[in-house]
mmCIF file of C-alpha atoms in Angstrom:
data_model
loop_
_atom_site.group_PDB
_atom_site.id
_atom_site.type_symbol
_atom_site.label_atom_id
_atom_site.label_comp_id
_atom_site.label_asym_id
_atom_site.label_seq_id
_atom_site.Cartn_x
_atom_site.Cartn_y
_atom_site.Cartn_z
ATOM 1 C CA MET A 1 -0.069 -52.796 33.371
ATOM 2 C CA ALA A 2 1.206 -52.055 36.856
ATOM 3 C CA LYS A 3 -1.285 -52.323 39.692
ATOM 4 C CA VAL A 4 -1.097 -50.434 42.949
ATOM 5 C CA ILE A 5 -1.568 -53.060 45.660
ATOM 6 C CA ALA A 6 -1.899 -52.477 49.384
ATOM 7 C CA ASN A 7 -0.506 -55.465 51.278
ATOM 8 C CA MET A 8 -0.491 -56.013 55.035
ATOM 9 C CA SER A 9 -0.739 -58.821 57.577
ATOM 10 C CA MET A 10 -3.915 -58.199 59.554
ATOM 11 C CA SER A 11 -5.590 -59.846 62.539
ATOM 12 C CA LEU A 12 -9.173 -61.059 62.119
ATOM 13 C CA ASP A 13 -10.275 -58.020 64.121
ATOM 14 C CA GLY A 14 -8.543 -55.609 61.760
ATOM 15 C CA PHE A 15 -5.240 -54.725 63.414
ATOM 16 C CA ILE A 16 -1.929 -54.530 61.550
ATOM 17 C CA ALA A 17 0.170 -53.939 64.683
ATOM 18 C CA ASP A 18 -0.345 -53.962 68.422
ATOM 19 C CA THR A 19 -0.466 -50.790 70.512
ATOM 20 C CA ALA A 20 3.348 -50.695 70.700
ATOM 21 C CA ASP A 21 3.769 -51.153 66.907
ATOM 22 C CA GLY A 22 4.579 -54.814 67.601
ATOM 23 C CA ILE A 23 3.939 -57.390 64.901
ATOM 24 C CA ASP A 24 4.954 -60.605 66.671
ATOM 25 C CA ASN A 25 1.420 -62.005 66.582
ATOM 26 C CA LEU A 26 0.958 -61.199 62.896
ATOM 27 C CA PHE A 27 4.120 -62.392 61.166
ATOM 28 C CA GLY A 28 4.436 -65.942 62.496
ATOM 29 C CA TRP A 29 3.272 -67.362 59.150
ATOM 30 C CA MET A 30 6.469 -66.031 57.547
ATOM 31 C CA GLY A 31 8.581 -68.388 59.636
ATOM 32 C CA ASN A 32 6.436 -71.423 60.454
ATOM 33 C CA GLY A 33 6.905 -73.544 57.338
ATOM 34 C CA GLU A 34 9.382 -75.718 55.529
ATOM 35 C CA ILE A 35 9.814 -73.819 52.264
ATOM 36 C CA GLU A 36 12.585 -71.251 52.207
ATOM 37 C CA VAL A 37 11.810 -67.962 50.473
ATOM 38 C CA PRO A 38 14.890 -65.778 50.094
ATOM 39 C CA THR A 39 14.544 -62.017 49.810
ATOM 40 C CA ALA A 40 16.855 -59.358 48.430
ATOM 41 C CA VAL A 41 18.640 -59.032 51.779
ATOM 42 C CA GLU A 42 20.636 -61.507 53.827
ATOM 43 C CA TRP A 43 18.967 -60.667 57.149
ATOM 44 C CA ALA A 44 15.499 -61.689 55.939
ATOM 45 C CA THR A 45 14.777 -65.202 54.718
ATOM 46 C CA PHE A 46 11.275 -66.567 55.141
ATOM 47 C CA ARG A 47 10.306 -70.168 55.881
ATOM 48 C CA MET A 48 6.687 -70.695 54.913
ATOM 49 C CA SER A 49 4.082 -73.288 54.172
ATOM 50 C CA PRO A 50 4.148 -74.388 50.509
ATOM 51 C CA ALA A 51 0.997 -72.401 49.729
ATOM 52 C CA SER A 52 2.281 -69.187 51.315
ATOM 53 C CA ALA A 53 5.710 -69.641 49.749
ATOM 54 C CA ALA A 54 4.259 -69.924 46.240
ATOM 55 C CA TYR A 55 2.047 -66.905 46.897
ATOM 56 C CA MET A 56 4.946 -64.875 48.275
ATOM 57 C CA LYS A 57 7.354 -65.817 45.476
ATOM 58 C CA GLU A 58 4.864 -64.626 42.884
ATOM 59 C CA ALA A 59 4.296 -61.393 44.809
ATOM 60 C CA LEU A 60 8.060 -60.796 45.049
ATOM 61 C CA GLU A 61 8.563 -61.460 41.334
ATOM 62 C CA ASN A 62 5.750 -59.129 40.362
ATOM 63 C CA ALA A 63 6.771 -56.262 42.632
ATOM 64 C CA GLY A 64 8.450 -53.355 40.857
ATOM 65 C CA ALA A 65 8.370 -50.634 43.504
ATOM 66 C CA LEU A 66 7.359 -50.088 47.104
ATOM 67 C CA ILE A 67 5.618 -47.172 48.769
ATOM 68 C CA THR A 68 5.855 -46.756 52.510
ATOM 69 C CA GLY A 69 5.235 -44.094 55.121
ATOM 70 C CA ARG A 70 7.769 -42.193 57.125
ATOM 71 C CA HIS A 71 6.770 -43.929 60.355
ATOM 72 C CA LEU A 72 7.557 -47.432 59.096
ATOM 73 C CA TYR A 73 10.698 -46.154 57.435
ATOM 74 C CA ASP A 74 11.836 -44.686 60.762
ATOM 75 C CA ILE A 75 11.038 -47.650 63.002
ATOM 76 C CA THR A 76 12.890 -49.990 60.635
ATOM 77 C CA SER A 77 15.806 -47.518 60.313
ATOM 78 C CA GLY A 78 15.191 -47.506 56.570
ATOM 79 C CA TRP A 79 15.639 -51.282 56.466
ATOM 80 C CA GLY A 80 19.362 -50.703 56.854
ATOM 81 C CA GLY A 81 19.483 -49.104 53.405
ATOM 82 C CA LYS A 82 17.957 -51.979 51.429
ATOM 83 C CA HIS A 83 14.423 -53.262 51.574
ATOM 84 C CA PRO A 84 13.815 -57.058 51.452
ATOM 85 C CA LEU A 85 11.745 -56.598 48.280
ATOM 86 C CA GLY A 86 14.865 -55.360 46.480
ATOM 87 C CA VAL A 87 12.939 -52.710 44.562
ATOM 88 C CA PRO A 88 12.989 -48.892 44.571
ATOM 89 C CA VAL A 89 11.296 -47.555 47.702
ATOM 90 C CA PHE A 90 9.281 -44.349 47.792
ATOM 91 C CA VAL A 91 8.812 -42.869 51.243
ATOM 92 C CA VAL A 92 5.942 -40.424 51.722
ATOM 93 C CA THR A 93 7.113 -37.723 54.111
ATOM 94 C CA HIS A 94 6.901 -34.022 54.859
ATOM 95 C CA ARG A 95 10.642 -33.929 55.603
ATOM 96 C CA LEU A 96 11.967 -33.971 52.061
ATOM 97 C CA ASP A 97 15.371 -32.669 53.120
ATOM 98 C CA ALA A 98 16.266 -35.935 54.905
ATOM 99 C CA GLU A 99 19.197 -37.856 53.508
ATOM 100 C CA ALA A 100 18.301 -41.099 51.770
ATOM 101 C CA PRO A 101 20.306 -44.120 52.963
ATOM 102 C CA SER A 102 20.936 -45.291 49.412
ATOM 103 C CA ASP A 103 19.940 -44.724 45.799
ATOM 104 C CA ALA A 104 17.092 -47.189 46.278
ATOM 105 C CA PHE A 105 15.182 -44.697 48.462
ATOM 106 C CA THR A 106 13.301 -41.630 47.264
ATOM 107 C CA PHE A 107 11.343 -39.199 49.409
ATOM 108 C CA ALA A 108 8.002 -37.989 48.057
ATOM 109 C CA GLY A 109 5.951 -35.116 49.418
ATOM 110 C CA ASN A 110 2.548 -36.729 48.972
ATOM 111 C CA VAL A 111 0.805 -39.910 47.969
ATOM 112 C CA ALA A 112 -0.073 -38.891 44.405
ATOM 113 C CA GLU A 113 3.548 -38.027 43.692
ATOM 114 C CA ALA A 114 4.783 -41.250 45.281
ATOM 115 C CA VAL A 115 2.364 -43.351 43.219
ATOM 116 C CA ALA A 116 3.300 -41.573 39.984
ATOM 117 C CA GLU A 117 7.027 -42.021 40.591
ATOM 118 C CA ALA A 118 6.666 -45.580 41.838
ATOM 119 C CA LYS A 119 4.654 -46.557 38.769
ATOM 120 C CA LYS A 120 7.330 -45.099 36.536
ATOM 121 C CA ALA A 121 9.997 -47.084 38.391
ATOM 122 C CA ALA A 122 7.944 -50.296 38.402
ATOM 123 C CA GLY A 123 7.293 -50.330 34.667
ATOM 124 C CA ASP A 124 4.916 -53.194 33.986
ATOM 125 C CA ARG A 125 5.339 -54.647 37.470
ATOM 126 C CA ASN A 126 3.258 -53.814 40.527
ATOM 127 C CA VAL A 127 3.555 -51.054 43.084
ATOM 128 C CA VAL A 128 3.203 -52.402 46.617
ATOM 129 C CA VAL A 129 1.919 -50.105 49.356
ATOM 130 C CA ALA A 130 3.151 -51.335 52.750
ATOM 131 C CA SER A 131 1.735 -48.819 55.208
ATOM 132 C CA ALA A 132 -1.729 -48.598 56.708
ATOM 133 C CA LYS A 133 -2.002 -44.809 56.501
ATOM 134 C CA ILE A 134 -0.533 -44.500 53.017
ATOM 135 C CA ALA A 135 -2.771 -47.301 51.742
ATOM 136 C CA GLN A 136 -5.758 -45.443 53.105
ATOM 137 C CA GLN A 137 -4.660 -42.198 51.479
ATOM 138 C CA CYS A 138 -4.254 -44.063 48.171
ATOM 139 C CA LEU A 139 -7.724 -45.536 48.577
ATOM 140 C CA ASP A 140 -9.229 -42.131 49.364
ATOM 141 C CA ALA A 141 -7.534 -40.672 46.279
ATOM 142 C CA GLY A 142 -8.781 -43.475 44.026
ATOM 143 C CA LEU A 143 -5.215 -44.664 43.415
ATOM 144 C CA LEU A 144 -5.530 -48.176 44.851
ATOM 145 C CA ASP A 145 -6.255 -51.109 42.521
ATOM 146 C CA ALA A 146 -6.117 -54.007 44.958
ATOM 147 C CA ILE A 147 -5.988 -54.927 48.631
ATOM 148 C CA HIS A 148 -4.066 -58.072 49.512
ATOM 149 C CA VAL A 149 -4.752 -59.113 53.084
ATOM 150 C CA ASP A 150 -2.673 -61.728 54.846
ATOM 151 C CA LEU A 151 -5.389 -62.564 57.366
ATOM 152 C CA VAL A 152 -3.996 -63.998 60.584
ATOM 153 C CA PRO A 153 -6.176 -66.218 62.821
ATOM 154 C CA VAL A 154 -5.887 -64.114 65.967
ATOM 155 C CA LEU A 155 -7.919 -61.439 67.722
ATOM 156 C CA LEU A 156 -5.592 -58.729 69.034
ATOM 157 C CA GLY A 157 -8.282 -56.639 70.711
ATOM 158 C CA SER A 158 -6.308 -53.417 70.339
ATOM 159 C CA GLY A 159 -3.588 -51.842 68.248
ATOM 160 C CA VAL A 160 -3.211 -50.061 64.944
ATOM 161 C CA ARG A 161 -6.097 -50.567 62.532
ATOM 162 C CA TRP A 162 -5.585 -50.785 58.796
ATOM 163 C CA PHE A 163 -8.430 -48.747 57.338
ATOM 164 C CA GLU A 164 -9.891 -46.016 59.492
ATOM 165 C CA ASN A 165 -11.600 -42.729 58.733
ATOM 166 C CA LEU A 166 -12.224 -43.545 55.071
ATOM 167 C CA ALA A 167 -13.025 -40.461 53.007
ATOM 168 C CA LYS A 168 -15.719 -42.283 51.040
ATOM 169 C CA SER A 169 -17.510 -45.386 52.208
ATOM 170 C CA PRO A 170 -18.574 -48.057 51.620
ATOM 171 C CA VAL A 171 -15.689 -49.154 49.417
ATOM 172 C CA ARG A 172 -16.741 -52.203 47.437
ATOM 173 C CA LEU A 173 -14.274 -54.954 46.600
ATOM 174 C CA GLY A 174 -14.496 -57.977 44.326
ATOM 175 C CA ASP A 175 -14.574 -61.523 45.636
ATOM 176 C CA PRO A 176 -11.032 -62.401 46.682
ATOM 177 C CA VAL A 177 -8.593 -64.905 45.315
ATOM 178 C CA VAL A 178 -8.037 -67.121 48.355
ATOM 179 C CA ILE A 179 -4.820 -68.947 49.208
ATOM 180 C CA GLU A 180 -4.867 -71.036 52.379
ATOM 181 C CA GLY A 181 -1.554 -70.969 54.224
ATOM 182 C CA HIS A 182 -0.571 -72.094 57.690
ATOM 183 C CA GLY A 183 -1.243 -69.398 60.281
ATOM 184 C CA VAL A 184 -2.574 -67.147 57.534
ATOM 185 C CA THR A 185 -5.251 -66.924 54.862
ATOM 186 C CA HIS A 186 -4.207 -64.837 51.870
ATOM 187 C CA LEU A 187 -7.110 -62.827 50.446
ATOM 188 C CA ALA A 188 -6.456 -60.837 47.276
ATOM 189 C CA TYR A 189 -9.224 -58.300 46.588
ATOM 190 C CA GLU A 190 -9.631 -55.904 43.685
ATOM 191 C CA VAL A 191 -11.018 -52.469 44.483
ATOM 192 C CA GLN A 192 -14.194 -51.761 42.507
ATOM 193 C CA ARG A 193 -14.418 -48.213 41.180
ATOM 194 C CA MET B 1 -20.926 -82.732 71.302
ATOM 195 C CA ALA B 2 -22.535 -79.309 70.942
ATOM 196 C CA LYS B 3 -20.252 -76.426 70.044
ATOM 197 C CA VAL B 4 -20.909 -72.792 70.869
ATOM 198 C CA ILE B 5 -20.373 -70.913 67.618
ATOM 199 C CA ALA B 6 -20.392 -67.160 67.108
ATOM 200 C CA ASN B 7 -21.601 -66.362 63.604
ATOM 201 C CA MET B 8 -21.854 -62.941 61.974
ATOM 202 C CA SER B 9 -21.507 -61.295 58.577
ATOM 203 C CA MET B 10 -18.582 -58.892 58.836
ATOM 204 C CA SER B 11 -16.983 -56.340 56.527
ATOM 205 C CA LEU B 12 -13.270 -56.708 55.783
ATOM 206 C CA ASP B 13 -12.651 -53.822 58.172
ATOM 207 C CA GLY B 14 -14.445 -55.564 61.031
ATOM 208 C CA PHE B 15 -17.951 -54.079 61.116
ATOM 209 C CA ILE B 16 -21.093 -56.159 61.590
ATOM 210 C CA ALA B 17 -23.502 -53.231 61.082
ATOM 211 C CA ASP B 18 -23.273 -49.627 60.000
ATOM 212 C CA THR B 19 -23.652 -46.709 62.407
ATOM 213 C CA ALA B 20 -27.463 -46.924 62.159
ATOM 214 C CA ASP B 21 -27.518 -50.707 62.803
ATOM 215 C CA GLY B 22 -27.994 -51.167 59.049
ATOM 216 C CA ILE B 23 -26.868 -54.415 57.441
ATOM 217 C CA ASP B 24 -27.669 -53.744 53.774
ATOM 218 C CA ASN B 25 -24.014 -53.851 52.747
ATOM 219 C CA LEU B 26 -23.352 -57.076 54.615
ATOM 220 C CA PHE B 27 -26.223 -59.412 53.748
ATOM 221 C CA GLY B 28 -26.253 -59.187 49.941
ATOM 222 C CA TRP B 29 -24.701 -62.658 49.668
ATOM 223 C CA MET B 30 -27.867 -64.144 51.142
ATOM 224 C CA GLY B 31 -29.888 -63.060 48.110
ATOM 225 C CA ASN B 32 -27.493 -62.903 45.162
ATOM 226 C CA GLY B 33 -27.505 -66.524 44.007
ATOM 227 C CA GLU B 34 -29.582 -69.138 42.261
ATOM 228 C CA ILE B 35 -29.950 -71.754 44.999
ATOM 229 C CA GLU B 36 -32.972 -71.362 47.245
ATOM 230 C CA VAL B 37 -32.405 -72.002 50.939
ATOM 231 C CA PRO B 38 -35.666 -72.075 52.885
ATOM 232 C CA THR B 39 -35.695 -71.221 56.576
ATOM 233 C CA ALA B 40 -38.174 -72.015 59.335
ATOM 234 C CA VAL B 41 -40.233 -68.926 58.506
ATOM 235 C CA GLU B 42 -42.110 -67.913 55.383
ATOM 236 C CA TRP B 43 -40.807 -64.334 55.348
ATOM 237 C CA ALA B 44 -37.166 -65.389 55.009
ATOM 238 C CA THR B 45 -35.971 -67.485 52.092
ATOM 239 C CA PHE B 46 -32.403 -67.084 50.941
ATOM 240 C CA ARG B 47 -31.099 -67.306 47.376
ATOM 241 C CA MET B 48 -27.408 -67.987 47.437
ATOM 242 C CA SER B 49 -24.478 -69.165 45.398
ATOM 243 C CA PRO B 50 -24.141 -72.970 45.416
ATOM 244 C CA ALA B 51 -21.158 -72.810 47.784
ATOM 245 C CA SER B 52 -22.901 -70.528 50.287
ATOM 246 C CA ALA B 53 -26.142 -72.512 50.034
ATOM 247 C CA ALA B 54 -24.390 -75.774 50.910
ATOM 248 C CA TYR B 55 -22.566 -74.070 53.776
ATOM 249 C CA MET B 56 -25.768 -72.493 55.070
ATOM 250 C CA LYS B 57 -27.832 -75.672 54.816
ATOM 251 C CA GLU B 58 -25.288 -77.539 56.898
ATOM 252 C CA ALA B 59 -25.236 -74.734 59.468
ATOM 253 C CA LEU B 60 -29.044 -74.732 59.658
ATOM 254 C CA GLU B 61 -29.168 -78.516 60.079
ATOM 255 C CA ASN B 62 -26.543 -78.477 62.818
ATOM 256 C CA ALA B 63 -28.047 -75.596 64.801
ATOM 257 C CA GLY B 64 -29.899 -76.635 67.946
ATOM 258 C CA ALA B 65 -30.311 -73.333 69.781
ATOM 259 C CA LEU B 66 -29.646 -69.641 69.319
ATOM 260 C CA ILE B 67 -28.365 -67.051 71.744
ATOM 261 C CA THR B 68 -28.928 -63.393 71.025
ATOM 262 C CA GLY B 69 -28.825 -60.082 72.849
ATOM 263 C CA ARG B 70 -31.688 -57.894 73.867
ATOM 264 C CA HIS B 71 -30.762 -55.203 71.334
ATOM 265 C CA LEU B 72 -31.057 -57.489 68.311
ATOM 266 C CA TYR B 73 -34.179 -59.034 69.768
ATOM 267 C CA ASP B 74 -35.724 -55.581 70.102
ATOM 268 C CA ILE B 75 -34.790 -54.188 66.678
ATOM 269 C CA THR B 76 -36.189 -57.311 64.992
ATOM 270 C CA SER B 77 -39.312 -57.221 67.210
ATOM 271 C CA GLY B 78 -38.448 -60.726 68.369
ATOM 272 C CA TRP B 79 -38.455 -61.921 64.753
ATOM 273 C CA GLY B 80 -42.241 -61.801 64.897
ATOM 274 C CA GLY B 81 -42.261 -64.633 67.420
ATOM 275 C CA LYS B 82 -40.292 -67.179 65.397
ATOM 276 C CA HIS B 83 -36.655 -67.038 64.410
ATOM 277 C CA PRO B 84 -35.639 -68.161 60.888
ATOM 278 C CA LEU B 85 -33.391 -70.839 62.415
ATOM 279 C CA GLY B 86 -36.482 -72.518 63.875
ATOM 280 C CA VAL B 87 -34.706 -73.400 67.115
ATOM 281 C CA PRO B 88 -35.161 -72.312 70.739
ATOM 282 C CA VAL B 89 -33.876 -68.765 71.239
ATOM 283 C CA PHE B 90 -32.217 -67.559 74.437
ATOM 284 C CA VAL B 91 -32.188 -63.790 74.872
ATOM 285 C CA VAL B 92 -29.634 -62.348 77.280
ATOM 286 C CA THR B 93 -31.275 -59.418 79.057
ATOM 287 C CA HIS B 94 -31.519 -57.639 82.387
ATOM 288 C CA ARG B 95 -35.286 -57.285 81.967
ATOM 289 C CA LEU B 96 -36.319 -60.815 82.857
ATOM 290 C CA ASP B 97 -39.928 -59.780 83.495
ATOM 291 C CA ALA B 98 -40.588 -59.121 79.797
ATOM 292 C CA GLU B 99 -43.207 -61.289 78.145
ATOM 293 C CA ALA B 100 -41.820 -63.787 75.633
ATOM 294 C CA PRO B 101 -43.585 -63.729 72.249
ATOM 295 C CA SER B 102 -43.794 -67.520 72.108
ATOM 296 C CA ASP B 103 -42.586 -70.688 73.812
ATOM 297 C CA ALA B 104 -39.555 -70.623 71.542
ATOM 298 C CA PHE B 105 -38.090 -67.643 73.426
ATOM 299 C CA THR B 106 -36.453 -67.719 76.844
ATOM 300 C CA PHE B 107 -34.936 -64.769 78.685
ATOM 301 C CA ALA B 108 -31.669 -65.365 80.506
ATOM 302 C CA GLY B 109 -30.045 -63.034 83.020
ATOM 303 C CA ASN B 110 -26.468 -63.546 81.887
ATOM 304 C CA VAL B 111 -24.318 -65.225 79.285
ATOM 305 C CA ALA B 112 -23.272 -68.242 81.368
ATOM 306 C CA GLU B 113 -26.897 -69.051 82.117
ATOM 307 C CA ALA B 114 -27.900 -68.585 78.474
ATOM 308 C CA VAL B 115 -25.112 -70.899 77.272
ATOM 309 C CA ALA B 116 -25.979 -73.574 79.833
ATOM 310 C CA GLU B 117 -29.682 -73.513 78.948
ATOM 311 C CA ALA B 118 -29.040 -73.304 75.210
ATOM 312 C CA LYS B 119 -26.683 -76.295 75.337
ATOM 313 C CA LYS B 120 -29.316 -78.286 77.162
ATOM 314 C CA ALA B 121 -31.905 -77.367 74.529
ATOM 315 C CA ALA B 122 -29.516 -78.052 71.633
ATOM 316 C CA GLY B 123 -28.591 -81.551 72.738
ATOM 317 C CA ASP B 124 -25.866 -82.766 70.404
ATOM 318 C CA ARG B 125 -26.413 -79.906 67.975
ATOM 319 C CA ASN B 126 -24.663 -76.532 68.039
ATOM 320 C CA VAL B 127 -25.461 -73.344 69.888
ATOM 321 C CA VAL B 128 -25.235 -70.327 67.592
ATOM 322 C CA VAL B 129 -24.432 -66.927 69.074
ATOM 323 C CA ALA B 130 -25.777 -64.171 66.825
ATOM 324 C CA SER B 131 -24.841 -60.950 68.600
ATOM 325 C CA ALA B 132 -21.548 -59.096 68.662
ATOM 326 C CA LYS B 133 -21.676 -58.193 72.342
ATOM 327 C CA ILE B 134 -22.883 -61.579 73.550
ATOM 328 C CA ALA B 135 -20.277 -63.353 71.426
ATOM 329 C CA GLN B 136 -17.612 -61.196 73.025
ATOM 330 C CA GLN B 137 -18.929 -61.946 76.515
ATOM 331 C CA CYS B 138 -18.865 -65.676 75.677
ATOM 332 C CA LEU B 139 -15.300 -65.338 74.441
ATOM 333 C CA ASP B 140 -14.231 -63.454 77.575
ATOM 334 C CA ALA B 141 -15.838 -66.158 79.727
ATOM 335 C CA GLY B 142 -14.124 -68.989 77.817
ATOM 336 C CA LEU B 143 -17.474 -70.277 76.566
ATOM 337 C CA LEU B 144 -16.904 -69.879 72.829
ATOM 338 C CA ASP B 145 -15.686 -72.851 70.777
ATOM 339 C CA ALA B 146 -15.706 -71.368 67.287
ATOM 340 C CA ILE B 147 -16.023 -68.140 65.322
ATOM 341 C CA HIS B 148 -17.663 -68.400 61.921
ATOM 342 C CA VAL B 149 -17.148 -65.228 59.927
ATOM 343 C CA ASP B 150 -19.067 -64.513 56.753
ATOM 344 C CA LEU B 151 -16.482 -62.061 55.437
ATOM 345 C CA VAL B 152 -17.977 -59.545 53.022
ATOM 346 C CA PRO B 153 -15.759 -57.817 50.434
ATOM 347 C CA VAL B 154 -16.504 -54.251 51.489
ATOM 348 C CA LEU B 155 -14.917 -51.591 53.675
ATOM 349 C CA LEU B 156 -17.613 -49.832 55.694
ATOM 350 C CA GLY B 157 -15.311 -47.340 57.416
ATOM 351 C CA SER B 158 -17.581 -46.999 60.431
ATOM 352 C CA GLY B 159 -20.277 -48.824 62.326
ATOM 353 C CA VAL B 160 -20.578 -51.507 64.962
ATOM 354 C CA ARG B 161 -17.474 -53.656 65.412
ATOM 355 C CA TRP B 162 -17.653 -57.337 66.245
ATOM 356 C CA PHE B 163 -14.933 -57.838 68.859
ATOM 357 C CA GLU B 164 -13.966 -54.844 70.946
ATOM 358 C CA ASN B 165 -12.544 -54.440 74.435
ATOM 359 C CA LEU B 166 -11.560 -58.101 74.771
ATOM 360 C CA ALA B 167 -10.928 -59.104 78.393
ATOM 361 C CA LYS B 168 -7.916 -61.225 77.439
ATOM 362 C CA SER B 169 -5.901 -60.799 74.286
ATOM 363 C CA PRO B 170 -4.511 -61.998 71.999
ATOM 364 C CA VAL B 171 -7.085 -64.721 71.365
ATOM 365 C CA ARG B 172 -5.566 -67.364 69.118
ATOM 366 C CA LEU B 173 -7.660 -69.206 66.550
ATOM 367 C CA GLY B 174 -6.932 -72.208 64.354
ATOM 368 C CA ASP B 175 -6.577 -71.961 60.601
ATOM 369 C CA PRO B 176 -10.070 -71.586 59.179
ATOM 370 C CA VAL B 177 -12.120 -73.863 57.006
ATOM 371 C CA VAL B 178 -12.673 -71.670 53.944
ATOM 372 C CA ILE B 179 -15.745 -71.710 51.699
ATOM 373 C CA GLU B 180 -15.709 -69.288 48.789
ATOM 374 C CA GLY B 181 -19.146 -67.848 48.064
ATOM 375 C CA HIS B 182 -20.283 -64.965 45.892
ATOM 376 C CA GLY B 183 -20.105 -61.656 47.743
ATOM 377 C CA VAL B 184 -18.810 -63.495 50.796
ATOM 378 C CA THR B 185 -15.970 -65.699 52.009
ATOM 379 C CA HIS B 186 -16.986 -68.069 54.791
ATOM 380 C CA LEU B 187 -14.210 -68.544 57.348
ATOM 381 C CA ALA B 188 -14.830 -71.061 60.134
ATOM 382 C CA TYR B 189 -12.300 -70.717 62.956
ATOM 383 C CA GLU B 190 -11.930 -72.758 66.139
ATOM 384 C CA VAL B 191 -10.979 -70.869 69.286
ATOM 385 C CA GLN B 192 -7.745 -72.211 70.784
ATOM 386 C CA ARG B 193 -7.805 -72.464 74.568
#
């Protein structure tokens, strides 16, 4: 059964990007190790600690679709037409008339629609939500099954927070599965409903 | 050599209390287990998971002094004159003329003074900083050696954040020592200078 999983790299003080959308301080763990983790695209190959590499390989294998927001899609220029995950990408946007860069991209008018379509595309694999705002909208709508935090040992002090303005709080999570990497602690939480 | 350690229970989204200073959603792990952990006072005995109990016992044994802020001191009514840690307490406050409830409490006019006095009192044991604002002031002043987060699997959505308005950022930390409890993940980070 496909799960809908929000996944982000986050600083200990809760930021998933700095004030200029920069992620330099949060993604070092993807390149600081000796194990190569190829992705679906040539321009992105990770080099991670053994623990992170095993964790990432499993996540890549289990991913069946990706949901992202328009903002991330725009600042990455639609990942040049192919996302590193190599799975169908569903972009939540109000501008449905935009032209998709390839067959792998679909525009969806809202989160519920994106989740429904992504689940269909993913089959029995997982739907990964890689956007702070979209993850929060999924959580608010009761559509999120898990939160996988790649917790980075840094305090950024300012930037873009992951979960803000929750519709219903507190949101209780289960105890996480913990994987200790280098420059990151992977914490995989299930959302309790 | 005594370390200065900031220690708080924090939600995954970075809050150490709710908007009304409430901590009900953050301290459940101190009473949800089968191992009894006595403190220095009769009114506070913890019941924790084995992992948390071992972690807490070591922290209690290694603590030689406590630094807190005036706000926490006030809302706890000075812990009735004796703090559960059973160590000398240094309260950072501008109102130095206040009457201390017992010999165990000392008022200090600023963070540097509190740290210096607490280190003297602690000897070769650690100084624990149990206040979000004071911990941040210690960090800004380069006086903090470690950050021990008791990370609670909940999203509060609002409340009092631990680290805000950092003087210098980013603040880099080492990879944490991880202890997996029940209703909490203990993450012990060293501050990198």
